[in-house]
Amino acid sequence: MAFVDMMAAFFMGALSGMGIGGGGLLVIYLTLIRGAEQINAQGINLYFFVFASIAALFIHCRKRRIDYSLVLLLSAFGMPVSLFGGLLASVTDPYLLRKIFGVMLMIAGGISLVRTVLPYIINKKERKK
């Protein structure tokens, strides 16, 4: 099973590096294939994300692609709002949070789908003219 885990980790890392969302796939792999509990799979996913982010940050710093003034601005607002969100989540029913999260994922997926398919449809119509 160690070989299967190593192959899964390799592909999750490669997909994550391409921006496909290997971390979300990691949760699915851990829960469905390895039988991990959802909360444990999410914790491992966060751990995975930390190391992937550190590697990406190193490369972006080396290539000087980071606008530090923007980082400071986003951090100044992001940290207090994330603390508020964490407090709000701690007093909200977990079942309701799951439903809200599911709706948010469906909306985000729908927007991504429209942004992907719409240019294709527009280009196809322009070619027919």
N, CA, C and O atoms as CSV, one atom per row, in Angstrom:
chain,resi,resn,atom,element,x,y,z
A,1,MET,N,N,0.820,-1.206,0.000
A,1,MET,CA,C,0.000,0.000,0.000
A,1,MET,C,C,0.863,1.269,0.000
A,1,MET,O,O,0.415,2.332,-0.431
A,2,ALA,N,N,2.102,1.147,0.487
A,2,ALA,CA,C,2.991,2.312,0.524
A,2,ALA,C,C,3.265,2.824,-0.889
A,2,ALA,O,O,3.354,4.034,-1.097
A,3,PHE,N,N,3.400,1.926,-1.855
A,3,PHE,CA,C,3.652,2.338,-3.234
A,3,PHE,C,C,2.455,3.118,-3.780
A,3,PHE,O,O,2.628,4.133,-4.456
A,4,VAL,N,N,1.249,2.646,-3.488
A,4,VAL,CA,C,0.031,3.330,-3.941
A,4,VAL,C,C,-0.032,4.721,-3.313
A,4,VAL,O,O,-0.379,5.692,-3.986
A,5,ASP,N,N,0.302,4.820,-2.022
A,5,ASP,CA,C,0.309,6.124,-1.345
A,5,ASP,C,C,1.335,7.063,-1.970
A,5,ASP,O,O,1.065,8.250,-2.158
A,6,MET,N,N,2.513,6.527,-2.292
A,6,MET,CA,C,3.545,7.367,-2.908
A,6,MET,C,C,3.111,7.851,-4.288
A,6,MET,O,O,3.346,9.005,-4.645
A,7,MET,N,N,2.487,6.981,-5.053
A,7,MET,CA,C,2.004,7.390,-6.375
A,7,MET,C,C,0.896,8.431,-6.257
A,7,MET,O,O,0.861,9.402,-7.013
A,8,ALA,N,N,-0.011,8.218,-5.300
A,8,ALA,CA,C,-1.081,9.199,-5.072
A,8,ALA,C,C,-0.484,10.542,-4.665
A,8,ALA,O,O,-0.914,11.586,-5.155
A,9,ALA,N,N,0.512,10.523,-3.764
A,9,ALA,CA,C,1.149,11.768,-3.329
A,9,ALA,C,C,1.843,12.458,-4.493
A,9,ALA,O,O,1.800,13.683,-4.605
A,10,PHE,N,N,2.489,11.672,-5.368
A,10,PHE,CA,C,3.152,12.244,-6.532
A,10,PHE,C,C,2.148,12.950,-7.439
A,10,PHE,O,O,2.367,14.091,-7.847
A,11,PHE,N,N,1.047,12.270,-7.753
A,11,PHE,CA,C,0.051,12.864,-8.644
A,11,PHE,C,C,-0.665,14.039,-7.998
A,11,PHE,O,O,-0.966,15.021,-8.677
A,12,MET,N,N,-0.949,13.961,-6.689
A,12,MET,CA,C,-1.582,15.087,-6.002
A,12,MET,C,C,-0.652,16.297,-6.010
A,12,MET,O,O,-1.097,17.427,-6.208
A,13,GLY,N,N,0.640,16.055,-5.794
A,13,GLY,CA,C,1.607,17.153,-5.833
A,13,GLY,C,C,1.715,17.765,-7.210
A,13,GLY,O,O,1.782,18.987,-7.349
A,14,ALA,N,N,1.732,16.920,-8.234
A,14,ALA,CA,C,1.815,17.424,-9.610
A,14,ALA,C,C,0.571,18.228,-9.966
A,14,ALA,O,O,0.678,19.308,-10.546
A,15,LEU,N,N,-0.598,17.716,-9.626
A,15,LEU,CA,C,-1.840,18.436,-9.916
A,15,LEU,C,C,-1.903,19.742,-9.141
A,15,LEU,O,O,-2.334,20.764,-9.674
A,16,SER,N,N,-1.476,19.711,-7.892
A,16,SER,CA,C,-1.471,20.928,-7.082
A,16,SER,C,C,-0.527,21.965,-7.679
A,16,SER,O,O,-0.839,23.156,-7.702
A,17,GLY,N,N,0.622,21.510,-8.160
A,17,GLY,CA,C,1.581,22.420,-8.782
A,17,GLY,C,C,1.050,23.051,-10.051
A,17,GLY,O,O,1.452,24.159,-10.409
A,18,MET,N,N,0.154,22.362,-10.735
A,18,MET,CA,C,-0.444,22.908,-11.958
A,18,MET,C,C,-1.668,23.766,-11.657
A,18,MET,O,O,-2.261,24.347,-12.567
A,19,GLY,N,N,-2.050,23.846,-10.376
A,19,GLY,CA,C,-3.184,24.677,-9.996
A,19,GLY,C,C,-4.524,23.991,-10.134
A,19,GLY,O,O,-5.556,24.661,-10.161
A,20,ILE,N,N,-4.535,22.672,-10.222
A,20,ILE,CA,C,-5.786,21.945,-10.446
A,20,ILE,C,C,-6.523,21.677,-9.147
A,20,ILE,O,O,-7.728,21.426,-9.174
A,21,GLY,N,N,-5.852,21.719,-8.027
A,21,GLY,CA,C,-6.526,21.464,-6.757
A,21,GLY,C,C,-6.255,20.073,-6.237
A,21,GLY,O,O,-7.174,19.351,-5.850
A,22,GLY,N,N,-4.990,19.703,-6.229
A,22,GLY,CA,C,-4.604,18.380,-5.756
A,22,GLY,C,C,-4.983,18.137,-4.306
A,22,GLY,O,O,-5.202,16.996,-3.900
A,23,GLY,N,N,-5.062,19.215,-3.518
A,23,GLY,CA,C,-5.432,19.063,-2.116
A,23,GLY,C,C,-6.835,18.533,-1.930
A,23,GLY,O,O,-7.069,17.688,-1.066
A,24,GLY,N,N,-7.771,19.015,-2.726
A,24,GLY,CA,C,-9.145,18.511,-2.652
A,24,GLY,C,C,-9.212,17.050,-3.067
A,24,GLY,O,O,-9.978,16.267,-2.504
A,25,LEU,N,N,-8.409,16.693,-4.050
A,25,LEU,CA,C,-8.342,15.300,-4.474
A,25,LEU,C,C,-7.711,14.436,-3.390
A,25,LEU,O,O,-8.048,13.262,-3.240
A,26,LEU,N,N,-6.795,15.032,-2.637
A,26,LEU,CA,C,-6.157,14.293,-1.542
A,26,LEU,C,C,-7.178,13.906,-0.482
A,26,LEU,O,O,-7.128,12.794,0.044
A,27,VAL,N,N,-8.100,14.803,-0.160
A,27,VAL,CA,C,-9.145,14.490,0.818
A,27,VAL,C,C,-10.006,13.335,0.309
A,27,VAL,O,O,-10.345,12.427,1.068
A,28,ILE,N,N,-10.353,13.370,-0.960
A,28,ILE,CA,C,-11.156,12.292,-1.543
A,28,ILE,C,C,-10.387,10.973,-1.474
A,28,ILE,O,O,-10.954,9.946,-1.102
A,29,TYR,N,N,-9.113,10.994,-1.826
A,29,TYR,CA,C,-8.291,9.776,-1.783
A,29,TYR,C,C,-8.223,9.226,-0.358
A,29,TYR,O,O,-8.407,8.030,-0.133
A,30,LEU,N,N,-7.957,10.113,0.598
A,30,LEU,CA,C,-7.801,9.651,1.984
A,30,LEU,C,C,-9.095,9.077,2.555
A,30,LEU,O,O,-9.063,8.098,3.301
A,31,THR,N,N,-10.228,9.678,2.211
A,31,THR,CA,C,-11.484,9.190,2.769
A,31,THR,C,C,-11.998,7.946,2.051
A,31,THR,O,O,-12.466,7.012,2.701
A,32,LEU,N,N,-11.918,7.920,0.721
A,32,LEU,CA,C,-12.476,6.796,-0.030
A,32,LEU,C,C,-11.537,5.596,-0.132
A,32,LEU,O,O,-11.975,4.455,0.017
A,33,ILE,N,N,-10.263,5.839,-0.382
A,33,ILE,CA,C,-9.313,4.749,-0.596
A,33,ILE,C,C,-8.686,4.292,0.718
A,33,ILE,O,O,-8.602,3.094,0.991
A,34,ARG,N,N,-8.249,5.252,1.526
A,34,ARG,CA,C,-7.548,4.909,2.763
A,34,ARG,C,C,-8.476,4.779,3.964
A,34,ARG,O,O,-8.049,4.291,5.010
A,35,GLY,N,N,-9.729,5.201,3.846
A,35,GLY,CA,C,-10.694,5.055,4.922
A,35,GLY,C,C,-10.480,5.990,6.099
A,35,GLY,O,O,-10.916,5.697,7.213
A,36,ALA,N,N,-9.812,7.113,5.863
A,36,ALA,CA,C,-9.573,8.090,6.929
A,36,ALA,C,C,-10.857,8.842,7.247
A,36,ALA,O,O,-11.728,8.999,6.391
A,37,GLU,N,N,-10.961,9.300,8.480
A,37,GLU,CA,C,-12.109,10.130,8.850
A,37,GLU,C,C,-11.979,11.483,8.166
A,37,GLU,O,O,-10.873,11.942,7.884
A,38,GLN,N,N,-13.109,12.112,7.904
A,38,GLN,CA,C,-13.117,13.382,7.171
A,38,GLN,C,C,-12.250,14.437,7.856
A,38,GLN,O,O,-11.472,15.121,7.190
A,39,ILE,N,N,-12.372,14.576,9.160
A,39,ILE,CA,C,-11.625,15.623,9.875
A,39,ILE,C,C,-10.125,15.362,9.796
A,39,ILE,O,O,-9.343,16.303,9.665
A,40,ASN,N,N,-9.713,14.094,9.873
A,40,ASN,CA,C,-8.292,13.758,9.756
A,40,ASN,C,C,-7.789,14.026,8.345
A,40,ASN,O,O,-6.679,14.526,8.163
A,41,ALA,N,N,-8.600,13.697,7.351
A,41,ALA,CA,C,-8.222,13.945,5.954
A,41,ALA,C,C,-8.063,15.445,5.703
A,41,ALA,O,O,-7.158,15.858,4.978
A,42,GLN,N,N,-8.922,16.249,6.285
A,42,GLN,CA,C,-8.814,17.701,6.118
A,42,GLN,C,C,-7.549,18.228,6.791
A,42,GLN,O,O,-6.895,19.126,6.260
A,43,GLY,N,N,-7.201,17.680,7.949
A,43,GLY,CA,C,-5.974,18.094,8.630
A,43,GLY,C,C,-4.736,17.743,7.823
A,43,GLY,O,O,-3.814,18.551,7.719
A,44,ILE,N,N,-4.708,16.553,7.255
A,44,ILE,CA,C,-3.582,16.139,6.406
A,44,ILE,C,C,-3.528,17.025,5.166
A,44,ILE,O,O,-2.443,17.387,4.712
A,45,ASN,N,N,-4.683,17.376,4.616
A,45,ASN,CA,C,-4.744,18.254,3.452
A,45,ASN,C,C,-4.142,19.624,3.779
A,45,ASN,O,O,-3.405,20.186,2.968
A,46,LEU,N,N,-4.450,20.157,4.952
A,46,LEU,CA,C,-3.868,21.449,5.348
A,46,LEU,C,C,-2.351,21.340,5.496
A,46,LEU,O,O,-1.615,22.241,5.094
A,47,TYR,N,N,-1.894,20.239,6.071
A,47,TYR,CA,C,-0.462,20.004,6.226
A,47,TYR,C,C,0.207,19.945,4.847
A,47,TYR,O,O,1.270,20.532,4.643
A,48,PHE,N,N,-0.411,19.245,3.918
A,48,PHE,CA,C,0.067,19.145,2.539
A,48,PHE,C,C,0.131,20.530,1.901
A,48,PHE,O,O,1.097,20.864,1.216
A,49,PHE,N,N,-0.901,21.326,2.131
A,49,PHE,CA,C,-0.990,22.656,1.537
A,49,PHE,C,C,0.123,23.575,2.044
A,49,PHE,O,O,0.669,24.373,1.282
A,50,VAL,N,N,0.457,23.461,3.329
A,50,VAL,CA,C,1.509,24.306,3.897
A,50,VAL,C,C,2.820,24.092,3.149
A,50,VAL,O,O,3.477,25.060,2.765
A,51,PHE,N,N,3.207,22.840,2.939
A,51,PHE,CA,C,4.475,22.570,2.264
A,51,PHE,C,C,4.424,22.938,0.784
A,51,PHE,O,O,5.412,23.429,0.239
A,52,ALA,N,N,3.310,22.713,0.139
A,52,ALA,CA,C,3.177,23.115,-1.268
A,52,ALA,C,C,3.251,24.639,-1.388
A,52,ALA,O,O,3.847,25.158,-2.332
A,53,SER,N,N,2.656,25.349,-0.446
A,53,SER,CA,C,2.679,26.812,-0.465
A,53,SER,C,C,4.078,27.355,-0.214
A,53,SER,O,O,4.492,28.327,-0.846
A,54,ILE,N,N,4.804,26.733,0.702
A,54,ILE,CA,C,6.177,27.175,0.980
A,54,ILE,C,C,7.044,27.017,-0.267
A,54,ILE,O,O,7.838,27.900,-0.590
A,55,ALA,N,N,6.893,25.902,-0.959
A,55,ALA,CA,C,7.664,25.690,-2.187
A,55,ALA,C,C,7.298,26.726,-3.246
A,55,ALA,O,O,8.180,27.278,-3.905
A,56,ALA,N,N,6.012,26.991,-3.411
A,56,ALA,CA,C,5.576,27.985,-4.398
A,56,ALA,C,C,6.051,29.383,-4.014
A,56,ALA,O,O,6.470,30.156,-4.876
A,57,LEU,N,N,5.989,29.710,-2.729
A,57,LEU,CA,C,6.438,31.026,-2.264
A,57,LEU,C,C,7.921,31.221,-2.537
A,57,LEU,O,O,8.342,32.297,-2.961
A,58,PHE,N,N,8.706,30.190,-2.298
A,58,PHE,CA,C,10.140,30.263,-2.556
A,58,PHE,C,C,10.406,30.582,-4.031
A,58,PHE,O,O,11.233,31.438,-4.345
A,59,ILE,N,N,9.712,29.901,-4.918
A,59,ILE,CA,C,9.924,30.112,-6.356
A,59,ILE,C,C,9.480,31.514,-6.767
A,59,ILE,O,O,10.170,32.184,-7.535
A,60,HIS,N,N,8.320,31.963,-6.253
A,60,HIS,CA,C,7.840,33.301,-6.619
A,60,HIS,C,C,8.759,34.387,-6.063
A,60,HIS,O,O,8.968,35.407,-6.720
A,61,CYS,N,N,9.307,34.188,-4.873
A,61,CYS,CA,C,10.264,35.165,-4.316
A,61,CYS,C,C,11.522,35.208,-5.176
A,61,CYS,O,O,12.044,36.282,-5.473
A,62,ARG,N,N,11.996,34.049,-5.567
A,62,ARG,CA,C,13.213,33.975,-6.375
A,62,ARG,C,C,13.027,34.667,-7.725
A,62,ARG,O,O,13.958,35.287,-8.239
A,63,LYS,N,N,11.829,34.563,-8.296
A,63,LYS,CA,C,11.556,35.193,-9.593
A,63,LYS,C,C,11.030,36.624,-9.446
A,63,LYS,O,O,10.677,37.271,-10.432
A,64,ARG,N,N,10.985,37.109,-8.201
A,64,ARG,CA,C,10.544,38.484,-7.891
A,64,ARG,C,C,9.155,38.789,-8.457
A,64,ARG,O,O,8.949,39.808,-9.116
A,65,ARG,N,N,8.219,37.898,-8.190
A,65,ARG,CA,C,6.849,38.061,-8.692
A,65,ARG,C,C,5.863,38.428,-7.588
A,65,ARG,O,O,4.654,38.280,-7.767
A,66,ILE,N,N,6.359,38.898,-6.460
A,66,ILE,CA,C,5.480,39.197,-5.336
A,66,ILE,C,C,5.435,40.704,-5.114
A,66,ILE,O,O,6.474,41.351,-4.979
A,67,ASP,N,N,4.238,41.251,-5.077
A,67,ASP,CA,C,4.020,42.661,-4.767
A,67,ASP,C,C,3.797,42.755,-3.254
A,67,ASP,O,O,2.691,42.519,-2.767
A,68,TYR,N,N,4.861,43.103,-2.516
A,68,TYR,CA,C,4.804,43.073,-1.052
A,68,TYR,C,C,3.828,44.091,-0.473
A,68,TYR,O,O,3.272,43.862,0.601
A,69,SER,N,N,3.607,45.205,-1.157
A,69,SER,CA,C,2.624,46.173,-0.662
A,69,SER,C,C,1.218,45.573,-0.722
A,69,SER,O,O,0.400,45.810,0.167
A,70,LEU,N,N,0.946,44.807,-1.759
A,70,LEU,CA,C,-0.349,44.139,-1.874
A,70,LEU,C,C,-0.484,43.038,-0.821
A,70,LEU,O,O,-1.563,42.842,-0.262
A,71,VAL,N,N,0.604,42.325,-0.552
A,71,VAL,CA,C,0.591,41.293,0.492
A,71,VAL,C,C,0.240,41.910,1.838
A,71,VAL,O,O,-0.575,41.361,2.580
A,72,LEU,N,N,0.853,43.053,2.158
A,72,LEU,CA,C,0.565,43.730,3.427
A,72,LEU,C,C,-0.888,44.185,3.509
A,72,LEU,O,O,-1.536,44.022,4.544
A,73,LEU,N,N,-1.396,44.752,2.424
A,73,LEU,CA,C,-2.784,45.210,2.395
A,73,LEU,C,C,-3.755,44.050,2.590
A,73,LEU,O,O,-4.670,44.131,3.410
A,74,LEU,N,N,-3.552,42.968,1.834
A,74,LEU,CA,C,-4.440,41.811,1.953
A,74,LEU,C,C,-4.329,41.160,3.328
A,74,LEU,O,O,-5.331,40.697,3.874
A,75,SER,N,N,-3.141,41.121,3.887
A,75,SER,CA,C,-2.957,40.547,5.222
A,75,SER,C,C,-3.655,41.387,6.287
A,75,SER,O,O,-4.244,40.854,7.227
A,76,ALA,N,N,-3.580,42.691,6.129
A,76,ALA,CA,C,-4.196,43.580,7.112
A,76,ALA,C,C,-5.704,43.358,7.207
A,76,ALA,O,O,-6.280,43.470,8.289
A,77,PHE,N,N,-6.335,43.050,6.095
A,77,PHE,CA,C,-7.772,42.785,6.116
A,77,PHE,C,C,-8.087,41.302,6.276
A,77,PHE,O,O,-9.076,40.940,6.913
A,78,GLY,N,N,-7.256,40.454,5.705
A,78,GLY,CA,C,-7.523,39.017,5.721
A,78,GLY,C,C,-7.432,38.386,7.092
A,78,GLY,O,O,-8.248,37.531,7.437
A,79,MET,N,N,-6.453,38.793,7.878
A,79,MET,CA,C,-6.297,38.175,9.201
A,79,MET,C,C,-7.472,38.459,10.140
A,79,MET,O,O,-8.002,37.524,10.740
A,80,PRO,N,N,-7.895,39.715,10.286
A,80,PRO,CA,C,-9.044,39.944,11.182
A,80,PRO,C,C,-10.332,39.275,10.681
A,80,PRO,O,O,-11.111,38.756,11.481
A,81,VAL,N,N,-10.554,39.286,9.376
A,81,VAL,CA,C,-11.770,38.675,8.834
A,81,VAL,C,C,-11.735,37.160,9.021
A,81,VAL,O,O,-12.769,36.549,9.293
A,82,SER,N,N,-10.551,36.542,8.878
A,82,SER,CA,C,-10.462,35.095,9.085
A,82,SER,C,C,-10.700,34.741,10.550
A,82,SER,O,O,-11.310,33.713,10.843
A,83,LEU,N,N,-10.232,35.569,11.463
A,83,LEU,CA,C,-10.522,35.341,12.889
A,83,LEU,C,C,-12.023,35.441,13.164
A,83,LEU,O,O,-12.590,34.622,13.887
A,84,PHE,N,N,-12.651,36.451,12.578
A,84,PHE,CA,C,-14.104,36.603,12.735
A,84,PHE,C,C,-14.830,35.399,12.149
A,84,PHE,O,O,-15.768,34.882,12.755
A,85,GLY,N,N,-14.399,34.948,10.969
A,85,GLY,CA,C,-15.021,33.783,10.339
A,85,GLY,C,C,-14.853,32.529,11.180
A,85,GLY,O,O,-15.772,31.714,11.274
A,86,GLY,N,N,-13.687,32.369,11.791
A,86,GLY,CA,C,-13.461,31.218,12.663
A,86,GLY,C,C,-14.367,31.248,13.885
A,86,GLY,O,O,-14.919,30.223,14.285
A,87,LEU,N,N,-14.514,32.425,14.472
A,87,LEU,CA,C,-15.427,32.563,15.614
A,87,LEU,C,C,-16.868,32.298,15.205
A,87,LEU,O,O,-17.609,31.625,15.921
A,88,LEU,N,N,-17.260,32.822,14.063
A,88,LEU,CA,C,-18.611,32.604,13.563
A,88,LEU,C,C,-18.858,31.125,13.289
A,88,LEU,O,O,-19.931,30.604,13.597
A,89,ALA,N,N,-17.867,30.446,12.710
A,89,ALA,CA,C,-18.011,29.018,12.424
A,89,ALA,C,C,-18.110,28.193,13.703
A,89,ALA,O,O,-18.783,27.162,13.725
A,90,SER,N,N,-17.446,28.637,14.764
A,90,SER,CA,C,-17.475,27.867,16.010
A,90,SER,C,C,-18.831,27.920,16.711
A,90,SER,O,O,-19.131,27.063,17.543
A,91,VAL,N,N,-19.647,28.915,16.383
A,91,VAL,CA,C,-20.972,29.016,17.008
A,91,VAL,C,C,-22.103,28.659,16.048
A,91,VAL,O,O,-23.279,28.768,16.396
A,92,THR,N,N,-21.740,28.231,14.831
A,92,THR,CA,C,-22.741,27.871,13.826
A,92,THR,C,C,-22.862,26.353,13.758
A,92,THR,O,O,-21.880,25.630,13.926
A,93,ASP,N,N,-24.070,25.887,13.511
A,93,ASP,CA,C,-24.335,24.451,13.402
A,93,ASP,C,C,-23.497,23.851,12.268
A,93,ASP,O,O,-23.540,24.361,11.149
A,94,PRO,N,N,-22.728,22.769,12.533
A,94,PRO,CA,C,-21.881,22.164,11.494
A,94,PRO,C,C,-22.668,21.701,10.264
A,94,PRO,O,O,-22.160,21.771,9.145
A,95,TYR,N,N,-23.889,21.234,10.461
A,95,TYR,CA,C,-24.705,20.800,9.329
A,95,TYR,C,C,-24.997,21.985,8.401
A,95,TYR,O,O,-24.938,21.858,7.178
A,96,LEU,N,N,-25.312,23.136,9.000
A,96,LEU,CA,C,-25.561,24.342,8.208
A,96,LEU,C,C,-24.290,24.777,7.479
A,96,LEU,O,O,-24.350,25.187,6.320
A,97,LEU,N,N,-23.146,24.691,8.150
A,97,LEU,CA,C,-21.884,25.059,7.510
A,97,LEU,C,C,-21.598,24.184,6.297
A,97,LEU,O,O,-21.134,24.677,5.269
A,98,ARG,N,N,-21.873,22.886,6.412
A,98,ARG,CA,C,-21.662,21.975,5.281
A,98,ARG,C,C,-22.552,22.348,4.110
A,98,ARG,O,O,-22.116,22.325,2.959
A,99,LYS,N,N,-23.796,22.690,4.403
A,99,LYS,CA,C,-24.715,23.080,3.323
A,99,LYS,C,C,-24.249,24.373,2.654
A,99,LYS,O,O,-24.250,24.478,1.428
A,100,ILE,N,N,-23.854,25.351,3.461
A,100,ILE,CA,C,-23.374,26.626,2.909
A,100,ILE,C,C,-22.129,26.396,2.062
A,100,ILE,O,O,-21.993,26.964,0.978
A,101,PHE,N,N,-21.225,25.563,2.560
A,101,PHE,CA,C,-19.999,25.261,1.821
A,101,PHE,C,C,-20.320,24.556,0.507
A,101,PHE,O,O,-19.717,24.861,-0.522
A,102,GLY,N,N,-21.261,23.620,0.533
A,102,GLY,CA,C,-21.668,22.924,-0.684
A,102,GLY,C,C,-22.260,23.868,-1.709
A,102,GLY,O,O,-21.959,23.763,-2.898
A,103,VAL,N,N,-23.098,24.789,-1.261
A,103,VAL,CA,C,-23.688,25.779,-2.176
A,103,VAL,C,C,-22.594,26.667,-2.763
A,103,VAL,O,O,-22.606,26.977,-3.954
A,104,MET,N,N,-21.638,27.076,-1.905
A,104,MET,CA,C,-20.548,27.916,-2.387
A,104,MET,C,C,-19.726,27.175,-3.454
A,104,MET,O,O,-19.343,27.769,-4.461
A,105,LEU,N,N,-19.455,25.882,-3.234
A,105,LEU,CA,C,-18.711,25.099,-4.220
A,105,LEU,C,C,-19.480,24.973,-5.534
A,105,LEU,O,O,-18.883,25.042,-6.608
A,106,MET,N,N,-20.799,24.789,-5.455
A,106,MET,CA,C,-21.594,24.690,-6.679
A,106,MET,C,C,-21.594,26.006,-7.443
A,106,MET,O,O,-21.508,26.011,-8.671
A,107,ILE,N,N,-21.687,27.116,-6.728
A,107,ILE,CA,C,-21.660,28.427,-7.390
A,107,ILE,C,C,-20.299,28.656,-8.035
A,107,ILE,O,O,-20.220,29.083,-9.187
A,108,ALA,N,N,-19.221,28.373,-7.292
A,108,ALA,CA,C,-17.873,28.564,-7.837
A,108,ALA,C,C,-17.647,27.648,-9.044
A,108,ALA,O,O,-17.054,28.069,-10.037
A,109,GLY,N,N,-18.114,26.411,-8.964
A,109,GLY,CA,C,-17.982,25.494,-10.092
A,109,GLY,C,C,-18.770,25.961,-11.294
A,109,GLY,O,O,-18.297,25.859,-12.426
A,110,GLY,N,N,-19.972,26.476,-11.062
A,110,GLY,CA,C,-20.789,27.004,-12.153
A,110,GLY,C,C,-20.139,28.195,-12.830
A,110,GLY,O,O,-20.143,28.300,-14.057
A,111,ILE,N,N,-19.578,29.097,-12.026
A,111,ILE,CA,C,-18.888,30.257,-12.594
A,111,ILE,C,C,-17.687,29.810,-13.419
A,111,ILE,O,O,-17.460,30.321,-14.515
A,112,SER,N,N,-16.915,28.855,-12.892
A,112,SER,CA,C,-15.754,28.346,-13.635
A,112,SER,C,C,-16.188,27.686,-14.934
A,112,SER,O,O,-15.547,27.861,-15.970
A,113,LEU,N,N,-17.264,26.934,-14.877
A,113,LEU,CA,C,-17.769,26.275,-16.080
A,113,LEU,C,C,-18.192,27.295,-17.136
A,113,LEU,O,O,-17.865,27.151,-18.314
A,114,VAL,N,N,-18.917,28.316,-16.709
A,114,VAL,CA,C,-19.367,29.344,-17.651
A,114,VAL,C,C,-18.169,30.079,-18.242
A,114,VAL,O,O,-18.136,30.343,-19.444
A,115,ARG,N,N,-17.178,30.415,-17.401
A,115,ARG,CA,C,-15.989,31.115,-17.902
A,115,ARG,C,C,-15.172,30.257,-18.858
A,115,ARG,O,O,-14.460,30.782,-19.714
A,116,THR,N,N,-15.272,28.958,-18.716
A,116,THR,CA,C,-14.528,28.063,-19.601
A,116,THR,C,C,-15.280,27.811,-20.897
A,116,THR,O,O,-14.680,27.832,-21.972
A,117,VAL,N,N,-16.577,27.576,-20.813
A,117,VAL,CA,C,-17.365,27.191,-21.978
A,117,VAL,C,C,-17.783,28.398,-22.812
A,117,VAL,O,O,-17.812,28.309,-24.039
A,118,LEU,N,N,-18.103,29.509,-22.186
A,118,LEU,CA,C,-18.602,30.679,-22.912
A,118,LEU,C,C,-17.637,31.179,-23.989
A,118,LEU,O,O,-18.086,31.436,-25.106
A,119,PRO,N,N,-16.340,31.332,-23.718
A,119,PRO,CA,C,-15.444,31.765,-24.802
A,119,PRO,C,C,-15.411,30.778,-25.967
A,119,PRO,O,O,-15.288,31.184,-27.122
A,120,TYR,N,N,-15.519,29.501,-25.670
A,120,TYR,CA,C,-15.548,28.495,-26.729
A,120,TYR,C,C,-16.783,28.683,-27.609
A,120,TYR,O,O,-16.685,28.619,-28.835
A,121,ILE,N,N,-17.926,28.911,-27.000
A,121,ILE,CA,C,-19.171,29.100,-27.756
A,121,ILE,C,C,-19.101,30.381,-28.585
A,121,ILE,O,O,-19.524,30.398,-29.741
A,122,ILE,N,N,-18.569,31.450,-28.000
A,122,ILE,CA,C,-18.458,32.728,-28.720
A,122,ILE,C,C,-17.519,32.576,-29.915
A,122,ILE,O,O,-17.825,33.058,-31.006
A,123,ASN,N,N,-16.372,31.907,-29.718
A,123,ASN,CA,C,-15.431,31.697,-30.835
A,123,ASN,C,C,-16.043,30.840,-31.923
A,123,ASN,O,O,-15.797,31.069,-33.107
A,124,LYS,N,N,-16.838,29.857,-31.537
A,124,LYS,CA,C,-17.470,28.983,-32.536
A,124,LYS,C,C,-18.468,29.774,-33.383
A,124,LYS,O,O,-18.544,29.581,-34.597
A,125,LYS,N,N,-19.238,30.667,-32.742
A,125,LYS,CA,C,-20.203,31.489,-33.477
A,125,LYS,C,C,-19.489,32.454,-34.407
A,125,LYS,O,O,-19.947,32.688,-35.526
A,126,GLU,N,N,-18.363,33.024,-33.957
A,126,GLU,CA,C,-17.620,33.980,-34.792
A,126,GLU,C,C,-17.025,33.297,-36.018
A,126,GLU,O,O,-16.949,33.903,-37.087
A,127,ARG,N,N,-16.603,32.042,-35.874
A,127,ARG,CA,C,-16.033,31.307,-36.995
A,127,ARG,C,C,-17.071,30.997,-38.058
A,127,ARG,O,O,-16.732,30.894,-39.237
A,128,LYS,N,N,-18.332,30.846,-37.664
A,128,LYS,CA,C,-19.404,30.540,-38.612
A,128,LYS,C,C,-19.764,31.736,-39.467
A,128,LYS,O,O,-20.299,31.569,-40.563
A,129,LYS,N,N,-19.481,32.941,-38.990
A,129,LYS,CA,C,-19.850,34.159,-39.731
A,129,LYS,C,C,-19.020,34.371,-40.944
A,129,LYS,O,O,-19.216,35.351,-41.662
